mmCIF file of C-alpha atoms in Angstrom:
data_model
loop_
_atom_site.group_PDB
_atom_site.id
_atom_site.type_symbol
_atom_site.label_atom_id
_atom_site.label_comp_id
_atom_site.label_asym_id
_atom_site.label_seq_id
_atom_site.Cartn_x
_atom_site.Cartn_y
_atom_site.Cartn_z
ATOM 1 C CA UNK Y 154 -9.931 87.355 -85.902
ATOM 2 C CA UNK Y 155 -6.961 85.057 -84.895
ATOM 3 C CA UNK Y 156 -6.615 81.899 -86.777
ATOM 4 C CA UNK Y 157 -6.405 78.118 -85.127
ATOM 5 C CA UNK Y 158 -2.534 78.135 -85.135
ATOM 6 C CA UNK Y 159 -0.655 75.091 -86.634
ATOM 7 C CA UNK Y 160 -3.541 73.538 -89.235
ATOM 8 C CA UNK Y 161 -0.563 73.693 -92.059
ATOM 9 C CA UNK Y 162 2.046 74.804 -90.384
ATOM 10 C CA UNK Y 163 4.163 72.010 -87.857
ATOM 11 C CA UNK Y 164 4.849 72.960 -84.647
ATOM 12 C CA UNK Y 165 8.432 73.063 -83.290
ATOM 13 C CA UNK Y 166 8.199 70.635 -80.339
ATOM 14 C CA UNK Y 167 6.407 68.112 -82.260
ATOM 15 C CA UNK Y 168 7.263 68.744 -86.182
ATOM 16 C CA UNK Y 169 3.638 68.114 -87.198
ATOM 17 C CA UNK Y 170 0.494 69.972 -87.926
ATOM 18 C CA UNK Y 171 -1.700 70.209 -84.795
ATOM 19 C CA UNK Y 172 -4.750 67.931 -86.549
ATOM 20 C CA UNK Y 173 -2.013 64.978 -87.694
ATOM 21 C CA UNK Y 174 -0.589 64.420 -83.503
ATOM 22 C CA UNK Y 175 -4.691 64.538 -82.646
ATOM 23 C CA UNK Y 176 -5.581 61.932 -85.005
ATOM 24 C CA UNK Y 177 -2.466 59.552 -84.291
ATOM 25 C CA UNK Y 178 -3.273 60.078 -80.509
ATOM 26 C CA UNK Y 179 -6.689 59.148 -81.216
ATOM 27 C CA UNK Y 180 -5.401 56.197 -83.019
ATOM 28 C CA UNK Y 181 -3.113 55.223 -80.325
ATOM 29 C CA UNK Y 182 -6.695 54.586 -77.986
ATOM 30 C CA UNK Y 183 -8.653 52.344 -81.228
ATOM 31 C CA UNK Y 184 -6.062 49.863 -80.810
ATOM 32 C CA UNK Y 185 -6.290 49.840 -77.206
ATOM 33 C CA UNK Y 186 -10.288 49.270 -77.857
ATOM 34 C CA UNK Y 187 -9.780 46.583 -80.492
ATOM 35 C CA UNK Y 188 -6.936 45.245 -78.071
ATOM 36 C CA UNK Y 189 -9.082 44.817 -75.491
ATOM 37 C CA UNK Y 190 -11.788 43.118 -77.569
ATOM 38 C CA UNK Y 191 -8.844 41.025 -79.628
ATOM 39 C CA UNK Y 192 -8.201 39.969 -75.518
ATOM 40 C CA UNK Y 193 -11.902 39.170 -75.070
ATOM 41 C CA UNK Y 194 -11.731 36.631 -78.233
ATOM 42 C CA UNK Y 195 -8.636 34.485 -76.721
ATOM 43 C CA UNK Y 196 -10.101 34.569 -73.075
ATOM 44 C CA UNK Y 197 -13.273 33.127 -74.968
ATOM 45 C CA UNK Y 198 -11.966 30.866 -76.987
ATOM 46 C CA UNK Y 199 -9.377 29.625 -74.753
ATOM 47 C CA UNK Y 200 -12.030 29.451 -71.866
ATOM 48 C CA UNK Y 201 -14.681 27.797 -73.853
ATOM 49 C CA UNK Y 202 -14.647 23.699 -74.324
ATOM 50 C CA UNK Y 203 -15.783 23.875 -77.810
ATOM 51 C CA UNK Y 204 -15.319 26.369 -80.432
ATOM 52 C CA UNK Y 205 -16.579 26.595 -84.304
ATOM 53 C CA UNK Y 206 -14.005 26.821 -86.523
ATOM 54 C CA UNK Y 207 -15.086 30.460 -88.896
ATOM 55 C CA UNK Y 208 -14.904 29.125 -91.938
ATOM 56 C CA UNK Y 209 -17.329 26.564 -91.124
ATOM 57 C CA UNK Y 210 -20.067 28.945 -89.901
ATOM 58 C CA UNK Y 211 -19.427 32.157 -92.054
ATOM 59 C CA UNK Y 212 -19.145 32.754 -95.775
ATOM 60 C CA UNK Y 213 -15.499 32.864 -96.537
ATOM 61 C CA UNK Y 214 -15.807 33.904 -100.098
ATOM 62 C CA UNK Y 215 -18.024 36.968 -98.932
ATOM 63 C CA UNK Y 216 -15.544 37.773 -96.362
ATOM 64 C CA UNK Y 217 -12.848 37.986 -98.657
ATOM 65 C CA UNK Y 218 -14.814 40.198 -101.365
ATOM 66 C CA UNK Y 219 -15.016 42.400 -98.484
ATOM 67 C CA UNK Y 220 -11.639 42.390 -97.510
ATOM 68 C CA UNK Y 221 -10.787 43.245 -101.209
ATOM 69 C CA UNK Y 222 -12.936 45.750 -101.248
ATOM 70 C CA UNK Y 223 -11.523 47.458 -98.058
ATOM 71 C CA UNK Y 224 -7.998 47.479 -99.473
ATOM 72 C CA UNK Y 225 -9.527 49.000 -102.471
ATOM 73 C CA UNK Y 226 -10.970 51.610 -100.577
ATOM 74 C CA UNK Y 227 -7.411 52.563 -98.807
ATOM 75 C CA UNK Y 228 -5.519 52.603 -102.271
ATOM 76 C CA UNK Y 229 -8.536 55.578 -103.531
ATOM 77 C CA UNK Y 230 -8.102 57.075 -100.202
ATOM 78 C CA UNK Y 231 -4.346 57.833 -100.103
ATOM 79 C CA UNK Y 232 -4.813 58.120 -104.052
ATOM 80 C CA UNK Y 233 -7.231 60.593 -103.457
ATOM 81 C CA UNK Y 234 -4.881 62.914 -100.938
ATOM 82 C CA UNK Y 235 -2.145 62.002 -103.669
ATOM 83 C CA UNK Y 236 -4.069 63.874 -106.168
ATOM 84 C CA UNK Y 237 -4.260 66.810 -104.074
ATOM 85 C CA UNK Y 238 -1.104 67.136 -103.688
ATOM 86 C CA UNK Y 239 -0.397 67.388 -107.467
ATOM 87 C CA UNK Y 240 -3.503 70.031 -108.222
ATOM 88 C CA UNK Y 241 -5.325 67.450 -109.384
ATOM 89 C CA UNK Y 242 -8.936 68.191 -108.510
ATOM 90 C CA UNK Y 243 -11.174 66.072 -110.285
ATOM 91 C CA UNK Y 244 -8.907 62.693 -109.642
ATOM 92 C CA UNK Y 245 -9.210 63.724 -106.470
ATOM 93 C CA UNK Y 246 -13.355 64.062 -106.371
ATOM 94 C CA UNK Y 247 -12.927 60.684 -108.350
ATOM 95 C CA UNK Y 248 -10.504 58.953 -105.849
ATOM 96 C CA UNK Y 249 -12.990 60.204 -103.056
ATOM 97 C CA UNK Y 250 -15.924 59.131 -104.546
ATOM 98 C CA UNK Y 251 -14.700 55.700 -105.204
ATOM 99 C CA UNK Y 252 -13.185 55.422 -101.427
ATOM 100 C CA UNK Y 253 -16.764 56.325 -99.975
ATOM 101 C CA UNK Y 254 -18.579 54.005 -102.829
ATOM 102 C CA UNK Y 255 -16.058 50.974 -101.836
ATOM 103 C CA UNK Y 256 -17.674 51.884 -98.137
ATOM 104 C CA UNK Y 257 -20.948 51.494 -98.787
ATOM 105 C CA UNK Y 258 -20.405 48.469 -100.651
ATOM 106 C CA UNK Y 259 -18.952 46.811 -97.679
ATOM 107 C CA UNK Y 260 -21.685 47.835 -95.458
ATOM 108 C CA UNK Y 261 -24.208 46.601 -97.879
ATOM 109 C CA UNK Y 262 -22.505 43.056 -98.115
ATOM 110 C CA UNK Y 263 -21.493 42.876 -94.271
ATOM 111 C CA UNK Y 264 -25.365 43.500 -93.590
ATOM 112 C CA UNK Y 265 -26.879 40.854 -96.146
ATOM 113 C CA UNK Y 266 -24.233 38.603 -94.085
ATOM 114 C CA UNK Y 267 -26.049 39.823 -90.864
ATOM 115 C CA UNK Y 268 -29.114 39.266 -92.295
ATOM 116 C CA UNK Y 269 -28.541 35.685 -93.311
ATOM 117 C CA UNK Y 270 -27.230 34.791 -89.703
ATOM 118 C CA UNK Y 271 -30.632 36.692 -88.292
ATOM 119 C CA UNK Y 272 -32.478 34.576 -90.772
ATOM 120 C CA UNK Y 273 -31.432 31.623 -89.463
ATOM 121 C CA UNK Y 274 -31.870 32.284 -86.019
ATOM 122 C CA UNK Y 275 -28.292 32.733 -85.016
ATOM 123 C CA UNK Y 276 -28.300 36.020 -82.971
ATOM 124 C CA UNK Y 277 -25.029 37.231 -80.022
ATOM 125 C CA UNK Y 278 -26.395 35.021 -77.914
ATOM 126 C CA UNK Y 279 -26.462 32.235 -79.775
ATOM 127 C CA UNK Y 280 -22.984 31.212 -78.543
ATOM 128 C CA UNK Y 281 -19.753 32.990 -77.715
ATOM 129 C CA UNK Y 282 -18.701 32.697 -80.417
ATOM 130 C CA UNK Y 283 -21.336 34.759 -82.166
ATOM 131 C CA UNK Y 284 -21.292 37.420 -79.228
ATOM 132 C CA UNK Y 285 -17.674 38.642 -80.068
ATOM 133 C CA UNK Y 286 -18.078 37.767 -83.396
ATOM 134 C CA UNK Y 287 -21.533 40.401 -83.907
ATOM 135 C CA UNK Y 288 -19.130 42.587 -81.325
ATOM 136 C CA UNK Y 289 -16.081 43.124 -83.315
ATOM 137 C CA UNK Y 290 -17.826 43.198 -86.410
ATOM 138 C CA UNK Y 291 -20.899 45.319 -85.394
ATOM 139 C CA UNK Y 292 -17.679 47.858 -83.870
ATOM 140 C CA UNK Y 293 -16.076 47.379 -86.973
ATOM 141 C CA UNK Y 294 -19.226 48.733 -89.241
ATOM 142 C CA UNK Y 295 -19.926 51.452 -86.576
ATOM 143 C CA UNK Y 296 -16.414 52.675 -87.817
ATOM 144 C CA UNK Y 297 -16.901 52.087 -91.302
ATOM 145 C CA UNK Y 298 -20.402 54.395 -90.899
ATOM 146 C CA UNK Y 299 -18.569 56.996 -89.188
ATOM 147 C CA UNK Y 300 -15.481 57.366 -91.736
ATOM 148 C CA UNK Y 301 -18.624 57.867 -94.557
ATOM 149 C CA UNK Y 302 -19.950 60.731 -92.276
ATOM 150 C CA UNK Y 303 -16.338 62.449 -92.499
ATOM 151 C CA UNK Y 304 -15.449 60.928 -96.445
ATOM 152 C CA UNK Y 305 -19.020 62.318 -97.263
ATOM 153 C CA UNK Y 306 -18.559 65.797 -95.824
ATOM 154 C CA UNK Y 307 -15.362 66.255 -97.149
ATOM 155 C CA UNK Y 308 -16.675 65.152 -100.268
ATOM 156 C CA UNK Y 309 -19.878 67.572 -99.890
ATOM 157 C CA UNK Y 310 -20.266 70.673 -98.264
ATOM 158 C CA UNK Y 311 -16.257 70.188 -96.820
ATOM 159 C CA UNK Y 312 -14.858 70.189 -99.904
ATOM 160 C CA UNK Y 313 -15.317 74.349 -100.828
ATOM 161 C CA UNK Y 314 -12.413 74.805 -98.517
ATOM 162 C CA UNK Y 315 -9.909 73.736 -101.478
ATOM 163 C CA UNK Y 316 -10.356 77.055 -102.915
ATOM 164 C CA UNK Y 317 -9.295 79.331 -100.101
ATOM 165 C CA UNK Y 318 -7.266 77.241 -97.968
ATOM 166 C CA UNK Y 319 -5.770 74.316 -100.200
ATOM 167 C CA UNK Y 320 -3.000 72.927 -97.841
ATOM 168 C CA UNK Y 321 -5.546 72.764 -95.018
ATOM 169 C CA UNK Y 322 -7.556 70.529 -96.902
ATOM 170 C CA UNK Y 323 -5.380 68.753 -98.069
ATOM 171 C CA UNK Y 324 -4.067 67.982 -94.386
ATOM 172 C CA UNK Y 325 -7.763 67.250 -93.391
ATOM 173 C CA UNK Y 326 -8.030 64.698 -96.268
ATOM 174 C CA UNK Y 327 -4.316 62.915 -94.892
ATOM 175 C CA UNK Y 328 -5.737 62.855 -91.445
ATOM 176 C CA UNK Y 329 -9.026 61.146 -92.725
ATOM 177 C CA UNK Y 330 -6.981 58.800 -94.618
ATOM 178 C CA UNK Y 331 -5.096 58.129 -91.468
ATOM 179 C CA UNK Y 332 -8.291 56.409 -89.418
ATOM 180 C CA UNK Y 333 -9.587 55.392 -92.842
ATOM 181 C CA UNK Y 334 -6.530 53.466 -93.082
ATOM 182 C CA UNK Y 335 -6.397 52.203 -89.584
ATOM 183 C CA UNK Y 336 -9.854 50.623 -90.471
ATOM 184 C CA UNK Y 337 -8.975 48.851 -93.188
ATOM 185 C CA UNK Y 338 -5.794 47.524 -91.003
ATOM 186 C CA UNK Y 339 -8.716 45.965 -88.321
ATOM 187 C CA UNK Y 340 -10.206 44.282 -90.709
ATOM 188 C CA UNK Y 341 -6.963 42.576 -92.299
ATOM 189 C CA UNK Y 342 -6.791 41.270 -88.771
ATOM 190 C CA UNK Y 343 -10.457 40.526 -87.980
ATOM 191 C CA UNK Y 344 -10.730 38.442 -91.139
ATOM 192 C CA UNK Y 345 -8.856 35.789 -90.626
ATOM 193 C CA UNK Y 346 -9.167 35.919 -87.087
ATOM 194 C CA UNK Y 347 -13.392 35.560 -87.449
ATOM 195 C CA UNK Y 348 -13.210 33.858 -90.930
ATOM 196 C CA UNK Y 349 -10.595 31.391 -90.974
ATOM 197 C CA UNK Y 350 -9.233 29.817 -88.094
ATOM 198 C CA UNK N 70 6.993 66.949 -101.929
ATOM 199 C CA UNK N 71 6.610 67.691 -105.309
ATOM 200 C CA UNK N 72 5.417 66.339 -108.364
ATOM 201 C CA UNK N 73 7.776 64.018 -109.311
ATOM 202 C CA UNK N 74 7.874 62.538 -105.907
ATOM 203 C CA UNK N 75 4.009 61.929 -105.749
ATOM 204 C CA UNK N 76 4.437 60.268 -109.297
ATOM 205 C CA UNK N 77 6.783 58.184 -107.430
ATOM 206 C CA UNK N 78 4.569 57.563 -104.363
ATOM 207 C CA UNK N 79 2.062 56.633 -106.437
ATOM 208 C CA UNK N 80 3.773 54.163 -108.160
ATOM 209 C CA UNK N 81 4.834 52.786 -104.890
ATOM 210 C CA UNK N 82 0.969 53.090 -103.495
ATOM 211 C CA UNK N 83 -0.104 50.748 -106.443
ATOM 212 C CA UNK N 84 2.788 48.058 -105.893
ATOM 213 C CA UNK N 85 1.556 47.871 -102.236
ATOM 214 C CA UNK N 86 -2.107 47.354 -103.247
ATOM 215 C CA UNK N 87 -0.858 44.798 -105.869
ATOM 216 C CA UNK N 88 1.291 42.768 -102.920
ATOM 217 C CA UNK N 89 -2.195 43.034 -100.143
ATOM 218 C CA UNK N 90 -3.969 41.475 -103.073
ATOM 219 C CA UNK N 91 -1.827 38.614 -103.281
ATOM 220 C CA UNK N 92 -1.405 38.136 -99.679
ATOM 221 C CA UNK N 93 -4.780 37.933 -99.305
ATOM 222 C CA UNK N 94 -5.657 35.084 -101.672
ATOM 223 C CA UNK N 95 -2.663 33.490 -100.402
ATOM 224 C CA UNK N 96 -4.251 33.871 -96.459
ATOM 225 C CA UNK N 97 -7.737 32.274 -97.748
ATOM 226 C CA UNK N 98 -5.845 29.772 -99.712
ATOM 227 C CA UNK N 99 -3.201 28.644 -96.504
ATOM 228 C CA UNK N 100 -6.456 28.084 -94.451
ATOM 229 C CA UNK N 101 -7.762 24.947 -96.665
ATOM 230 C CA UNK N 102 -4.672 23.546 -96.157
ATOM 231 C CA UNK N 103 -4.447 20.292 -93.827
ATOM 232 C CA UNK N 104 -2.034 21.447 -91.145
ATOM 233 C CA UNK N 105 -3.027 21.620 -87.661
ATOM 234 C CA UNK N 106 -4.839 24.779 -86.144
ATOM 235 C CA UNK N 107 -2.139 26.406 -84.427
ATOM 236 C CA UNK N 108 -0.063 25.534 -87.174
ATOM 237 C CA UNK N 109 -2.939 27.397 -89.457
ATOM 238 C CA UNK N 110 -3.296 30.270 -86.613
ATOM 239 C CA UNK N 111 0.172 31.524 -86.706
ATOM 240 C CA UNK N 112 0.805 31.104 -90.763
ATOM 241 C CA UNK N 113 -2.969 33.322 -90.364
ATOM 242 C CA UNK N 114 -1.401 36.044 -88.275
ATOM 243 C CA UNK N 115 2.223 36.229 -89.846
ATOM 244 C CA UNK N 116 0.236 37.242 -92.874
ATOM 245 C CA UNK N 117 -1.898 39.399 -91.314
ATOM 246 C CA UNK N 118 0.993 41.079 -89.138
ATOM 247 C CA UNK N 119 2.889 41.736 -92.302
ATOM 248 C CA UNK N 120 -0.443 43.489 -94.596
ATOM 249 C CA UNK N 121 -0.662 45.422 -91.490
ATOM 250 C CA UNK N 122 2.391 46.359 -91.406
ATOM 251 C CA UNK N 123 2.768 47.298 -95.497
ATOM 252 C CA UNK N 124 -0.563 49.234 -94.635
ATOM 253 C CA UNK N 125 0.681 51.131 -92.052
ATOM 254 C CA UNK N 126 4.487 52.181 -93.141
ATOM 255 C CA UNK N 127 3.028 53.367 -96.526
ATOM 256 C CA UNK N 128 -0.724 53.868 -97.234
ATOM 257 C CA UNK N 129 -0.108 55.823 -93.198
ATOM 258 C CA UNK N 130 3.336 57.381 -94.239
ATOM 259 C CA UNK N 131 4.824 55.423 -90.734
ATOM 260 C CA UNK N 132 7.860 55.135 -92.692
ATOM 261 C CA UNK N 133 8.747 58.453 -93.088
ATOM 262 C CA UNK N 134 7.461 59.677 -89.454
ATOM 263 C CA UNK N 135 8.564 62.137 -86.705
ATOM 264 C CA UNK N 136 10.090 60.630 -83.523
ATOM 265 C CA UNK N 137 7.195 61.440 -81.892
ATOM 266 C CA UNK N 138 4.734 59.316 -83.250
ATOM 267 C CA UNK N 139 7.221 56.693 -83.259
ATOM 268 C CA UNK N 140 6.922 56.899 -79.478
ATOM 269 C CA UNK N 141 3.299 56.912 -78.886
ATOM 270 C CA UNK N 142 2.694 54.405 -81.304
ATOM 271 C CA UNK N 143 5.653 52.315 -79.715
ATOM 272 C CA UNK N 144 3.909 52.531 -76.455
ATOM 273 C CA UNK N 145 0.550 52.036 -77.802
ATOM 274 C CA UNK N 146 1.836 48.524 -78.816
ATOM 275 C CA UNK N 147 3.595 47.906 -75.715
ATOM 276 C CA UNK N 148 0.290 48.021 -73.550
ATOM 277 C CA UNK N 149 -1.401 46.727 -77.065
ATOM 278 C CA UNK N 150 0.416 43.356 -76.783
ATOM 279 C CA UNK N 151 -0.067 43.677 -72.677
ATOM 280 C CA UNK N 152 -3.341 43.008 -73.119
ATOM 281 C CA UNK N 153 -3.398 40.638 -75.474
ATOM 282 C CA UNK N 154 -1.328 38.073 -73.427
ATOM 283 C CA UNK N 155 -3.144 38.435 -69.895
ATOM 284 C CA UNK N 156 -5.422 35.878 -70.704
ATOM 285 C CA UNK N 157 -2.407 33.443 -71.244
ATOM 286 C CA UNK N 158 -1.535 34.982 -67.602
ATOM 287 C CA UNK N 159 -4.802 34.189 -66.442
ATOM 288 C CA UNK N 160 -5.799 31.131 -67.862
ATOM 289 C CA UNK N 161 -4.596 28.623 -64.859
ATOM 290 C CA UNK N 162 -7.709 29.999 -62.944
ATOM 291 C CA UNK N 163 -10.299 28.997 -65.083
ATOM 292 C CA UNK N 164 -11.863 25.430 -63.867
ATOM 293 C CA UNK N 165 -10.115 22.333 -64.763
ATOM 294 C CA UNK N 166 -11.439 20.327 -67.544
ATOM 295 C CA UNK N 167 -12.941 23.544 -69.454
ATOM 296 C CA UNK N 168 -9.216 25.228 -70.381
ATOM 297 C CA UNK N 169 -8.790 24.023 -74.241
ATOM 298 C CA UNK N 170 -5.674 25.009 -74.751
ATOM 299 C CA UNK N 171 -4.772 22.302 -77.113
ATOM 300 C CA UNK N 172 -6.287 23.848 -80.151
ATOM 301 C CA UNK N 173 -7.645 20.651 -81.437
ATOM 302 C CA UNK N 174 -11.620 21.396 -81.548
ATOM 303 C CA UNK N 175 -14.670 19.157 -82.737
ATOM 304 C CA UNK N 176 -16.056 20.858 -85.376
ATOM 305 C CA UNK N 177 -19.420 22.641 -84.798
ATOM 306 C CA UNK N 178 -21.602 23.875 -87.774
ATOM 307 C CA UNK N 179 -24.201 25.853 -85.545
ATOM 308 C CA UNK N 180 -26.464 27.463 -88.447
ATOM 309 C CA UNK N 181 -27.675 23.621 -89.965
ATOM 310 C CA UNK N 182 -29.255 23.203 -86.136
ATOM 311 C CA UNK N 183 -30.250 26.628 -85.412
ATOM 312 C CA UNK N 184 -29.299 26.103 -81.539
ATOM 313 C CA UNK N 185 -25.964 26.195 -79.954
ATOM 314 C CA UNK N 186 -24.247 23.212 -78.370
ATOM 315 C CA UNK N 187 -23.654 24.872 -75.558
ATOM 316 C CA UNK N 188 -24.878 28.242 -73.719
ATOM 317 C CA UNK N 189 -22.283 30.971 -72.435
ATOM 318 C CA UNK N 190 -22.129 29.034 -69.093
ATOM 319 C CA UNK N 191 -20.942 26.209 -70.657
ATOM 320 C CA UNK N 192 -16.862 26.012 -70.409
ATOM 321 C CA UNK N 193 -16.437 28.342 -67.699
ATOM 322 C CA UNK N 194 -17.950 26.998 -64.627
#
């Protein structure tokens, strides 16, 4: 049975590994889709005759925990395909571990924030500043959920491919860093953005 | 690479983290301070810009790249920052009187009245 050409190897015309162009391409159209929403926001704000400022409605400190947390979570990650790189299996279960821990964190914290606002009867409709606010947010967790599904497998039932193809995985776990990355990058964005100003 | 060279990354990986840290206290911090908004909005995003940046050059390897992500990515923020400024294009259409482009906003704590000042109608017709 022929092999899926150009998992380790790079191709000519490009110089990368077939997975690595995919997941930049992919990449490429997640900023278009935050773009578009990042557009939204001004057109809202600029449109609207009164605005909250976010660090009068939301909880700043908890919004910074969570943006400490998310940097966390990208130094483990690229600490985690580091380890691979030097043979270094366990550091790299560890590094993994603590990536999709740091995840789950965030998600817990980001929905006892939800929670409170639901509480209090402040819902996307609320005002519009609430709509793109549960909108970027409620995207941003959505990709924060869907890196765990990927982290989780890799970390799981994934992981047994280390043993007969190492450089594969190891390529699989750069390309997961890659969106896990870009994630993190959002949110350094949407912070102050939501949060602050 | 080899194993010296990942030491070396490392290293580096761990100075970054150390820098985003700092940059982010120093974001929350810049926002109590009394300046005006869009004075506050653009001190916000310079910082934000360059986290991204330090994120994406070395936690994403863009540093060390091939030409060809260079160009998709250069194109991506082409039609990235396209989009971001057609509402500045568009704003002269939106009814006079609701434009508030002067960044100087009442403030409005909406969770102490449970009720918005104002519906989505409100500020464009």
């Amino acid at each position: 049975m022929d092999m899926i050409p150009y998992t380790v190897e790079p191709r000519k015309d490009t110089g990368l590994y077939s997975a690595k162009m995919g997941v930049w391409l992919f990449l490429a159209s997640e900023v278009m889709l935050f773009g578009a929403l990042f557009s939204t926001y001004i057109m809202m704000r600029i449109g609207s005759s009164s605005w909250p400022l976010g660090h009068q409605v939301l909880n700043v400190p908890i919004g910074t925990v969570n943006t400490i947390i998310l940097i966390y979570s990208s130094v483990t990650m690229v600490l985690a395909w580091a380890a691979l790189k030097e043979n270094q299996w366990s550091k790299h279960k560890l590094y993994l571990g603590l990536t999709i821990l740091f995840a789950l964190i965030f998600l817990v914290i980001k929905s006892f924030e939800y929670g409170a606002k639901f509480s209090h009867g402040t819902f996307p409709k609320t005002h519009t500043y609430y709509a793109i606010y549960f909108t970027l947010t409620g995207l941003h967790a959505l990709h924060i959920i869907g890196g765990i599904v990927v982290l989780g497998y890799f970390f799981g039932p994934g992981a047994k491919m280390f043993k007969t193809q190492p450089e594969r995985f190891t390529n699989r776990i750069e390309v997961v860093g890659l969106y896990w990355h870009f994630v993190d990058l959002v949110w350094i964005f949407l912070f102050p953005v939501l949060y602050l100003l | 690479m080899d194993a010296h060279d990942v030491k070396k990354e490392v290293r580096r990986y761990i100075t970054i983290f150390i820098v985003l840290m700092m940059l982010t206290v120093v974001t929350v911090l810049v926002s109590y301070l009394k300046v005006p908004l869009w004075v506050a909005i653009c001190i916000a995003l310079i910082i934000a810009t360059f986290k991204g940046s330090l994120v994406a050059c070395y936690f994403m390897h863009l540093i060390s790249e091939r030409k060809v992500i260079y160009l998709i990515m250069g194109m991506t923020v082409i039609f990235f920052l396209s989009v971001l400024l057609l509402p500045f294009a568009e704003h002269h259409s939106v009814p006079q009187g609701t434009v508030n482009l002067n960044l100087t906003y009442k403030p409005v704590v909406l969770d102490q009245e449970h009720h918005a000042p104002e519906s989505h109608a409100e500020g464009q017709h």
